[in-house]
PDB file of C-alpha atoms in Angstrom:
ATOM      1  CA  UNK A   1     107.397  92.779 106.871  1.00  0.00           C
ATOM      2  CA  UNK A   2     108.315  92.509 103.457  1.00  0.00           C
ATOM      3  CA  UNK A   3     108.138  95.130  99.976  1.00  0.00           C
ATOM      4  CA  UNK A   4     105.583  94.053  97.900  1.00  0.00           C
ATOM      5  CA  UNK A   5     106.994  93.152  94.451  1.00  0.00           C
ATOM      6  CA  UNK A   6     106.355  95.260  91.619  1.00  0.00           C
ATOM      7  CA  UNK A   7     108.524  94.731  88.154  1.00  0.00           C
ATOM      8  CA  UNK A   8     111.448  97.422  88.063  1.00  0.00           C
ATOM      9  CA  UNK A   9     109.878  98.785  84.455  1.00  0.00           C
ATOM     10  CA  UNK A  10     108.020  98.821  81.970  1.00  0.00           C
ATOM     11  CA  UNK A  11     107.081 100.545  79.011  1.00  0.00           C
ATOM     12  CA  UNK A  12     104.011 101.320  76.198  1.00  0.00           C
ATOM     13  CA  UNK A  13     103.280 103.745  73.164  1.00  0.00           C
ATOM     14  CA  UNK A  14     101.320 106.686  72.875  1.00  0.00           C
ATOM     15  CA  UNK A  15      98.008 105.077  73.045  1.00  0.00           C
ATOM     16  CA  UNK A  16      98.248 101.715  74.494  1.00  0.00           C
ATOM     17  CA  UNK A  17      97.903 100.444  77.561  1.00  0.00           C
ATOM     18  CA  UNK A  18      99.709  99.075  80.168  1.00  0.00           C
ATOM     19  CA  UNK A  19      99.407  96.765  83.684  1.00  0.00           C
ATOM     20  CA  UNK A  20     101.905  96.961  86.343  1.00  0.00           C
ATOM     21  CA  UNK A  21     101.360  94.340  89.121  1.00  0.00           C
ATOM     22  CA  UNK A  22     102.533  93.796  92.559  1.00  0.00           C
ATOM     23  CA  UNK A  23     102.581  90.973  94.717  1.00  0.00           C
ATOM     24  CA  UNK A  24     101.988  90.402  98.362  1.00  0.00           C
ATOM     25  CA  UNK A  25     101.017  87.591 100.388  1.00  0.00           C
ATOM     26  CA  UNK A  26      97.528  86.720 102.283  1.00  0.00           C
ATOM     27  CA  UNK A  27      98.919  88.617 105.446  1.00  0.00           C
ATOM     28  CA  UNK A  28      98.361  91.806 102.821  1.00  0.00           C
ATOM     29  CA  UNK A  29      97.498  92.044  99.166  1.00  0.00           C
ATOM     30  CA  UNK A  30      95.563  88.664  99.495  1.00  0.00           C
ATOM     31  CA  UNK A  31      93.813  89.571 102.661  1.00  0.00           C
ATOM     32  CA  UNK A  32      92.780  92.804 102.735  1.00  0.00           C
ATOM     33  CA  UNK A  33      90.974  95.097  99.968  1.00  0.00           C
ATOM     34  CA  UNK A  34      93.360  97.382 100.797  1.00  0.00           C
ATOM     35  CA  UNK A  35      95.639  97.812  98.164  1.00  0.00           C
ATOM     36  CA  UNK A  36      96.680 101.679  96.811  1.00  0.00           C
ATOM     37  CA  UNK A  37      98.366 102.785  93.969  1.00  0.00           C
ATOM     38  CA  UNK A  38     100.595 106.058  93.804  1.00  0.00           C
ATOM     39  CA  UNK A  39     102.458 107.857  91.140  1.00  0.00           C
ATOM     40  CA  UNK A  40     105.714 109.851  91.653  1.00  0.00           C
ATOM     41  CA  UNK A  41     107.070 112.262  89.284  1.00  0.00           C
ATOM     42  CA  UNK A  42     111.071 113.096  89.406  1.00  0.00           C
ATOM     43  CA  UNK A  43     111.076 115.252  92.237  1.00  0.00           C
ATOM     44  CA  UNK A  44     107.982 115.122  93.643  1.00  0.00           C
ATOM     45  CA  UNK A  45     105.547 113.714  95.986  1.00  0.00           C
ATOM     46  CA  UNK A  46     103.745 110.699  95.624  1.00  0.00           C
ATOM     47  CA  UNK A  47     100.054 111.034  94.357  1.00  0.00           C
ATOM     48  CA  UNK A  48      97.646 108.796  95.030  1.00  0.00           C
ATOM     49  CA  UNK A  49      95.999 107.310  91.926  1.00  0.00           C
ATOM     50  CA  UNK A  50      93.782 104.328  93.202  1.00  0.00           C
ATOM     51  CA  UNK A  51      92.398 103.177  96.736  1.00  0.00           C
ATOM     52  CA  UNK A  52      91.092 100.127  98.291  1.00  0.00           C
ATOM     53  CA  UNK A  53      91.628  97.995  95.236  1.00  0.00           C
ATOM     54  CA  UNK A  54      89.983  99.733  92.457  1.00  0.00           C
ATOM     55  CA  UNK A  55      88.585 103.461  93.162  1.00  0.00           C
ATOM     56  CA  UNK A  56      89.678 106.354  92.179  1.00  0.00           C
ATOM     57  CA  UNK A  57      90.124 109.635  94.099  1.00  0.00           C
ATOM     58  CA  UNK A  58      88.230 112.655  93.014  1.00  0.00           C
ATOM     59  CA  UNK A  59      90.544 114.634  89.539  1.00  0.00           C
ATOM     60  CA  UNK A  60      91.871 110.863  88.996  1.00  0.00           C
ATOM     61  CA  UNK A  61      91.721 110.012  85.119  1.00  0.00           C
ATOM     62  CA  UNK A  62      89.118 107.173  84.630  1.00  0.00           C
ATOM     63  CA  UNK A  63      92.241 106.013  82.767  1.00  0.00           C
ATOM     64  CA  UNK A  64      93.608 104.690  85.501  1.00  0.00           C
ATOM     65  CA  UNK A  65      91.956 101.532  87.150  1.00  0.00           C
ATOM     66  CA  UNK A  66      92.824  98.763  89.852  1.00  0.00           C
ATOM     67  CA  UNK A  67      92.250  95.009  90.301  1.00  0.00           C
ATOM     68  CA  UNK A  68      92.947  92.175  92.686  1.00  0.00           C
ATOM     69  CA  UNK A  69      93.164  88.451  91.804  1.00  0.00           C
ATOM     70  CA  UNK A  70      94.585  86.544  95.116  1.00  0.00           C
ATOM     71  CA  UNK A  71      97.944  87.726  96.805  1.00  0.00           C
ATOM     72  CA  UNK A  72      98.209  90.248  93.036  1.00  0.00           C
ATOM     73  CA  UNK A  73      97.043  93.830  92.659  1.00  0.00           C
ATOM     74  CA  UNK A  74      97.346  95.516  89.183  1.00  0.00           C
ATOM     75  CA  UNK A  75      97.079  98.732  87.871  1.00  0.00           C
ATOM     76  CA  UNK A  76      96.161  99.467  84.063  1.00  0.00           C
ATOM     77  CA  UNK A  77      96.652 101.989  82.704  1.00  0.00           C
ATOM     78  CA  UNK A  78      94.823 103.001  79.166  1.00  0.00           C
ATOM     79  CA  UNK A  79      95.562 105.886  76.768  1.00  0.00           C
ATOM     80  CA  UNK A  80      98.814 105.782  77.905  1.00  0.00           C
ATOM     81  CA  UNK A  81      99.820 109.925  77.429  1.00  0.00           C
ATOM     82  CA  UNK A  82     103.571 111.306  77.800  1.00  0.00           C
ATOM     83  CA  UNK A  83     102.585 112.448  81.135  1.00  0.00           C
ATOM     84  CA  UNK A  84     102.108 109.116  82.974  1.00  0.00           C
ATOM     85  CA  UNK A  85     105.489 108.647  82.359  1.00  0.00           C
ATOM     86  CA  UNK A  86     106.677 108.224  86.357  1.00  0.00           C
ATOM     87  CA  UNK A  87     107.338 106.012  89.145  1.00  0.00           C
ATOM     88  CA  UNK A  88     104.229 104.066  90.388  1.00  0.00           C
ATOM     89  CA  UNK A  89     104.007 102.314  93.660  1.00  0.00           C
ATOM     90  CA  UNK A  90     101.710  99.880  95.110  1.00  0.00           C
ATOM     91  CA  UNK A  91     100.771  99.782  98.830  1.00  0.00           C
ATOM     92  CA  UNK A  92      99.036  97.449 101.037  1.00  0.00           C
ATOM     93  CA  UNK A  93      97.439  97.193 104.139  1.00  0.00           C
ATOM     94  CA  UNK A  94      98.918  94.649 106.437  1.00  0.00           C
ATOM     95  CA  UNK A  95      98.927  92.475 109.732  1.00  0.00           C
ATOM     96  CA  UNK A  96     101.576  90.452 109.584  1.00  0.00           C
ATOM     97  CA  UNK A  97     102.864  91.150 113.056  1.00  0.00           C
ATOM     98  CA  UNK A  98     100.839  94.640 114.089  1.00  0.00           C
ATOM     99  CA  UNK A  99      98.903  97.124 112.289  1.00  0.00           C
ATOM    100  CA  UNK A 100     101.254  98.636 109.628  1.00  0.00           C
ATOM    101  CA  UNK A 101     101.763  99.277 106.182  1.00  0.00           C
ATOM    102  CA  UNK A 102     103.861  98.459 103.286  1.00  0.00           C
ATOM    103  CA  UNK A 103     104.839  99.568 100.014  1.00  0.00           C
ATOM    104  CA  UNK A 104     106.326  97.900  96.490  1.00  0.00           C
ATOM    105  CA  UNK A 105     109.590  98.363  95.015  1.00  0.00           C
ATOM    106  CA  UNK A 106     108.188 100.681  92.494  1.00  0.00           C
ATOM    107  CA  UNK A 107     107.657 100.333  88.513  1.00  0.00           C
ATOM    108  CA  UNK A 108     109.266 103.042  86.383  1.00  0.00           C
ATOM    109  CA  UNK A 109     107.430 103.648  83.218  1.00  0.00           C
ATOM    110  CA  UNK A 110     108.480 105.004  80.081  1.00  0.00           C
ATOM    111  CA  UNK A 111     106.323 106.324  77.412  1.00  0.00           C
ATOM    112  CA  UNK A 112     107.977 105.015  74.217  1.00  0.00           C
TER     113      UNK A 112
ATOM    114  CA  UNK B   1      93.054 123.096 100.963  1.00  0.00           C
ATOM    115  CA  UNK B   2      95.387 120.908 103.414  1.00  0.00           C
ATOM    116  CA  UNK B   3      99.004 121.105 103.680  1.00  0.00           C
ATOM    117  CA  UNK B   4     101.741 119.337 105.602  1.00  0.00           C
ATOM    118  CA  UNK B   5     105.169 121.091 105.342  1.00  0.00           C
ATOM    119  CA  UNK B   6     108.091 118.804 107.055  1.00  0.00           C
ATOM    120  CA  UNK B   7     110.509 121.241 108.698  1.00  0.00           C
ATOM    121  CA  UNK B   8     113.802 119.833 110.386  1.00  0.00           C
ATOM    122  CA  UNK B   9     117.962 119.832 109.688  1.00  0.00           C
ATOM    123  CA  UNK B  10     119.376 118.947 106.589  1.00  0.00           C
ATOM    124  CA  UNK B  11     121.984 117.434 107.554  1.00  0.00           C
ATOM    125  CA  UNK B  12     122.706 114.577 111.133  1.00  0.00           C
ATOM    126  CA  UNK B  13     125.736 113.377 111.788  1.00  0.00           C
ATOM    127  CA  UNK B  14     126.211 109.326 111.898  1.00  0.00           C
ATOM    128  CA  UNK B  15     125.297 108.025 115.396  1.00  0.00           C
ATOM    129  CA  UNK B  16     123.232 111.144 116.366  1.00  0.00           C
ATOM    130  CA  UNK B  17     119.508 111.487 116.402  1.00  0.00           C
ATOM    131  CA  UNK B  18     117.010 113.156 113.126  1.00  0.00           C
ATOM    132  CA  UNK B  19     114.519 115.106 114.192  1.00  0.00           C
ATOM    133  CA  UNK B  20     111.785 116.451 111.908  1.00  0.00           C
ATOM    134  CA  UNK B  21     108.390 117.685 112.369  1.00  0.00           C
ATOM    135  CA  UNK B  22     105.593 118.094 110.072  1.00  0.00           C
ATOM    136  CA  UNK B  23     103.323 120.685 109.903  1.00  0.00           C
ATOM    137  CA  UNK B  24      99.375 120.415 109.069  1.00  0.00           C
ATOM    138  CA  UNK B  25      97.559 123.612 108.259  1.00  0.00           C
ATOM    139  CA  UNK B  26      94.083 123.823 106.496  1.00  0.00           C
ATOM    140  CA  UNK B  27      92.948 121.151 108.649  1.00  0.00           C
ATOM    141  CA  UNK B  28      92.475 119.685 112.481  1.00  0.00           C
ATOM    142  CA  UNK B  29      95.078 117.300 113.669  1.00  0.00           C
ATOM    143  CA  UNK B  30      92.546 115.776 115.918  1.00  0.00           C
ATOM    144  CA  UNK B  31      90.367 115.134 113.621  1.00  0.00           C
ATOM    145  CA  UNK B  32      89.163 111.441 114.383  1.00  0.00           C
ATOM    146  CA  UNK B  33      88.907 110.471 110.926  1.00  0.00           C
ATOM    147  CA  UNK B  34      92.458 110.214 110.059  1.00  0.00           C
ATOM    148  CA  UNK B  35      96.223 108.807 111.148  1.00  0.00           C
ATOM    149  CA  UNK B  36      99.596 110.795 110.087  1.00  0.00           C
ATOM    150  CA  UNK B  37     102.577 109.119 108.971  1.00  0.00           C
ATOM    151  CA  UNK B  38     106.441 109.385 108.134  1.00  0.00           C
ATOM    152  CA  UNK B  39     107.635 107.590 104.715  1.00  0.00           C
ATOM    153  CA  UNK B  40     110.902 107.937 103.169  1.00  0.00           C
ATOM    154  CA  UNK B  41     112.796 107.382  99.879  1.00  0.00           C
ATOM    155  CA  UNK B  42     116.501 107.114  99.371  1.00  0.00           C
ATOM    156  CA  UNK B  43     118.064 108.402  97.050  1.00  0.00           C
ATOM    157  CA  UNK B  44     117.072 106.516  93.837  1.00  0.00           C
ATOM    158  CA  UNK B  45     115.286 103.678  95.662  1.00  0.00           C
ATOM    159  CA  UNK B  46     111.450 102.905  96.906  1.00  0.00           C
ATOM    160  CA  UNK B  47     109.371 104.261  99.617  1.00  0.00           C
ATOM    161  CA  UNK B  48     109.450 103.145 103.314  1.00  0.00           C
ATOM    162  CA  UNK B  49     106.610 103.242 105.430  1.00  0.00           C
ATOM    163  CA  UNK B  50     108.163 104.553 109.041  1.00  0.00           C
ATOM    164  CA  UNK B  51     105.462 105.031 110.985  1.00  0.00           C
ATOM    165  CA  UNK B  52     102.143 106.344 111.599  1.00  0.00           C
ATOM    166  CA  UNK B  53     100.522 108.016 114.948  1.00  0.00           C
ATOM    167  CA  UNK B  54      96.445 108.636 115.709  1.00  0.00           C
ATOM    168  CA  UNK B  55      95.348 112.372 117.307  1.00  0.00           C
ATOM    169  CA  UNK B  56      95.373 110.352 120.922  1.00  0.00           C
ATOM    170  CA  UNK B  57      98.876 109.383 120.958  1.00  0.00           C
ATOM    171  CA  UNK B  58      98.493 105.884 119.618  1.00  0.00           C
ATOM    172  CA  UNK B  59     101.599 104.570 117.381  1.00  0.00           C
ATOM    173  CA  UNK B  60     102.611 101.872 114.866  1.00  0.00           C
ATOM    174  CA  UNK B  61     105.994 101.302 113.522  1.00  0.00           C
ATOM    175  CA  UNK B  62     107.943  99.553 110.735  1.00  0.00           C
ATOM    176  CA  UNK B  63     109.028  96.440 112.506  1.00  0.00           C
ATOM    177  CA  UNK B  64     112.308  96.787 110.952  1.00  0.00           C
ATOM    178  CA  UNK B  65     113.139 100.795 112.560  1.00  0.00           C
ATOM    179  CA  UNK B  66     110.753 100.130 115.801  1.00  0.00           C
ATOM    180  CA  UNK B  67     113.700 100.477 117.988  1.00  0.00           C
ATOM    181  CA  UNK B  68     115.243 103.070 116.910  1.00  0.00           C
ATOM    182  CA  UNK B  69     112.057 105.331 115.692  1.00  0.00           C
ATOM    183  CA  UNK B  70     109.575 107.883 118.100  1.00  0.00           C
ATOM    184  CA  UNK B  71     106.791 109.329 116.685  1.00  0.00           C
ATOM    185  CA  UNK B  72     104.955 111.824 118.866  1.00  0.00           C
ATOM    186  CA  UNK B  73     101.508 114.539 118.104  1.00  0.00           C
ATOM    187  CA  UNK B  74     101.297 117.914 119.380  1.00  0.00           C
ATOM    188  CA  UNK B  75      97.861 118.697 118.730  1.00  0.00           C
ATOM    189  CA  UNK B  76      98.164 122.455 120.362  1.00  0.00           C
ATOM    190  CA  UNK B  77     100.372 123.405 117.259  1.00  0.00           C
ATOM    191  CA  UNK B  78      98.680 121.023 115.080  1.00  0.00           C
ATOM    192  CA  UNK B  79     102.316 119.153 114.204  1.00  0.00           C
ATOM    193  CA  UNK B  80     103.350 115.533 114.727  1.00  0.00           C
ATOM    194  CA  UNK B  81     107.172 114.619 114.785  1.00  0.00           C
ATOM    195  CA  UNK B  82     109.731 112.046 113.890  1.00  0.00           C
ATOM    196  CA  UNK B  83     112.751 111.045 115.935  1.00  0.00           C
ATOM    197  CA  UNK B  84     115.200 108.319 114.637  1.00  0.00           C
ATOM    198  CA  UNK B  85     117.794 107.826 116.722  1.00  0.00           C
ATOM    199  CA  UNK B  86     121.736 105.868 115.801  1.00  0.00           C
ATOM    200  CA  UNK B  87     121.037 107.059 112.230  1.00  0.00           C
ATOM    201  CA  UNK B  88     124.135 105.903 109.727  1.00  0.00           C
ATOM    202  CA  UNK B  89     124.748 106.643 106.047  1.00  0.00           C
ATOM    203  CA  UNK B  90     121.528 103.988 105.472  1.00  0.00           C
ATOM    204  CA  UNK B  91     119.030 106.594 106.617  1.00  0.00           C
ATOM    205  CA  UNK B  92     120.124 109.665 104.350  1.00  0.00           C
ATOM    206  CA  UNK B  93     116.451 109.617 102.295  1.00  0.00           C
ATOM    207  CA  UNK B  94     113.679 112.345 101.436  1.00  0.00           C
ATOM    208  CA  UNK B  95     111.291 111.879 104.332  1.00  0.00           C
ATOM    209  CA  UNK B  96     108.003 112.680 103.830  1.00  0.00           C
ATOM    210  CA  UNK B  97     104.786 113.332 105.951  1.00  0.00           C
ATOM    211  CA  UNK B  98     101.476 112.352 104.893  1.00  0.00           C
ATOM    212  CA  UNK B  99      97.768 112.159 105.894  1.00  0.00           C
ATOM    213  CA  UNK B 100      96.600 108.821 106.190  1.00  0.00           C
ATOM    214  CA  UNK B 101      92.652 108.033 105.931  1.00  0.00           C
ATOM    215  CA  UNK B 102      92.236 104.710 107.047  1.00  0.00           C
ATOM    216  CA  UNK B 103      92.813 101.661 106.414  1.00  0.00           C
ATOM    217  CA  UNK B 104      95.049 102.584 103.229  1.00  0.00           C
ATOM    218  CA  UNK B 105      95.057 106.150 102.039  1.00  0.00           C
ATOM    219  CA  UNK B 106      97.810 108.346 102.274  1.00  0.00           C
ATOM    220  CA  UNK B 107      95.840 111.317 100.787  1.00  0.00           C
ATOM    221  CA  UNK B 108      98.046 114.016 101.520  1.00  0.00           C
ATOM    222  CA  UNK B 109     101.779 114.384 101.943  1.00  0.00           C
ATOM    223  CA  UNK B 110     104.271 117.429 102.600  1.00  0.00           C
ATOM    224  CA  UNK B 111     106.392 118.151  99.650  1.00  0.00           C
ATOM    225  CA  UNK B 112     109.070 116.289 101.155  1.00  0.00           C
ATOM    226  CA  UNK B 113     112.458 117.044 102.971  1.00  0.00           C
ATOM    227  CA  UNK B 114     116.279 115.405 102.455  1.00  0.00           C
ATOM    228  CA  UNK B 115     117.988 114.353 104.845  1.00  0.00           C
ATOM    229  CA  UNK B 116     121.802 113.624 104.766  1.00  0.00           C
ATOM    230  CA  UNK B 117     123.425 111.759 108.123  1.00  0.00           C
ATOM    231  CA  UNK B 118     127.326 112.899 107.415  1.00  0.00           C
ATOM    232  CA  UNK B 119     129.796 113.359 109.413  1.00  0.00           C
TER     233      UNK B 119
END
């Protein structure tokens, strides 16, 4: 049971938007709507910001969406604001060798 | 509202066994809709699913800590817990409990707890 793969960083202005992805395989990512998205703030607990692909919890900005393509999950973010700067982390449903679950590496984002 | 509150020591010394157990108030335990789980986060790195457990007992592990990991319910006191036994330097991490709505929702989690294995 492998991370998922996420890009260590990245980074957008005021304003713009941005798309951190992570990649799985067809044992998670690619089989499975499953995918969730959190954010983590120095310090604190993870949030969760998307589920099963592309929904949003209730309070969630509708700035904040989800997609799939094959074994890759991405979350956009638009408006970018100084306070999505964070960690984000993707997540995945999996059954590679029992029920379980895994998690990315996790994307830092700055807020130029 | 619901909380989870991890509770345990601080500190384990290498080779020794970590202990924690998490808390869930504002809300049943039992309740069928839902698993509980463990993650943790080293210092400075990712998270790390551990393990999650259903109301009845049932349990599913990280492949990679399986043998060394227990995760047990008590649904009189409405707490689960976390034993990981052998711990060395490479388990010092924030562990966290969390709610899990299935298949892929950890809704909830505890504010977190560190834990340093020192001798």
């Amino acid at each position: 049971q492998s991370a998922l793969t996420q890009p260590a960083s990245v980074s957008g202005s005021p304003g713009q938007s941005i798309t951190i992805s992570c990649t799985g395989t067809s044992s998670d990512v690619g089989g499975y709507n499953y995918v969730s998205w959190y954010q983590q703030h120095p310090g604190k607990a993870p949030k969760l910001m998307i589920y099963d692909v592309s929904n949003r919890p209730s309070g969630v900005s509708n700035r904040f969406s989800g997609s799939k393509s094959g074994n890759t999950a991405s979350l956009t973010i638009s408006g970018l604001q100084a306070e999505d700067e964070a960690d984000y982390y993707c997540s995945s449903y999996t059954s590679s060798s029992t029920l379980a679950w895994v998690f990315g590496g996790g994307t830092k984002l700055t807020v130029l | 509202q619901l909380q989870l509150q991890e509770s345990g020591p601080g500190l384990v010394k290498p080779s020794e066994t970590l202990s924690l157990t998490c808390t869930v108030s504002g809300g049943s335990i039992s309740s069928s809709s839902y698993y509980w789980g463990w993650i943790r986060q080293p210092p400075g790195k990712g998270l790390e699913w551990i393990g999650s457990i259903y109301y009845s007992g049932s349990t599913y592990y990280n492949p990679s800590l399986k043998s060394r990991v227990t995760i047990s319910v008590d649904t009189s006191k409405n707490q689960f817990s976390l034993k990981l036994s052998s711990v060395t330097a490479a388990d010092t991490a924030v562990y966290y409990c969390a709610r899990l709505e299935p298949p892929n929702n950890f809704d909830y989690w505890g504010q977190g707890t560190l834990v340093t294995v020192s001798s």
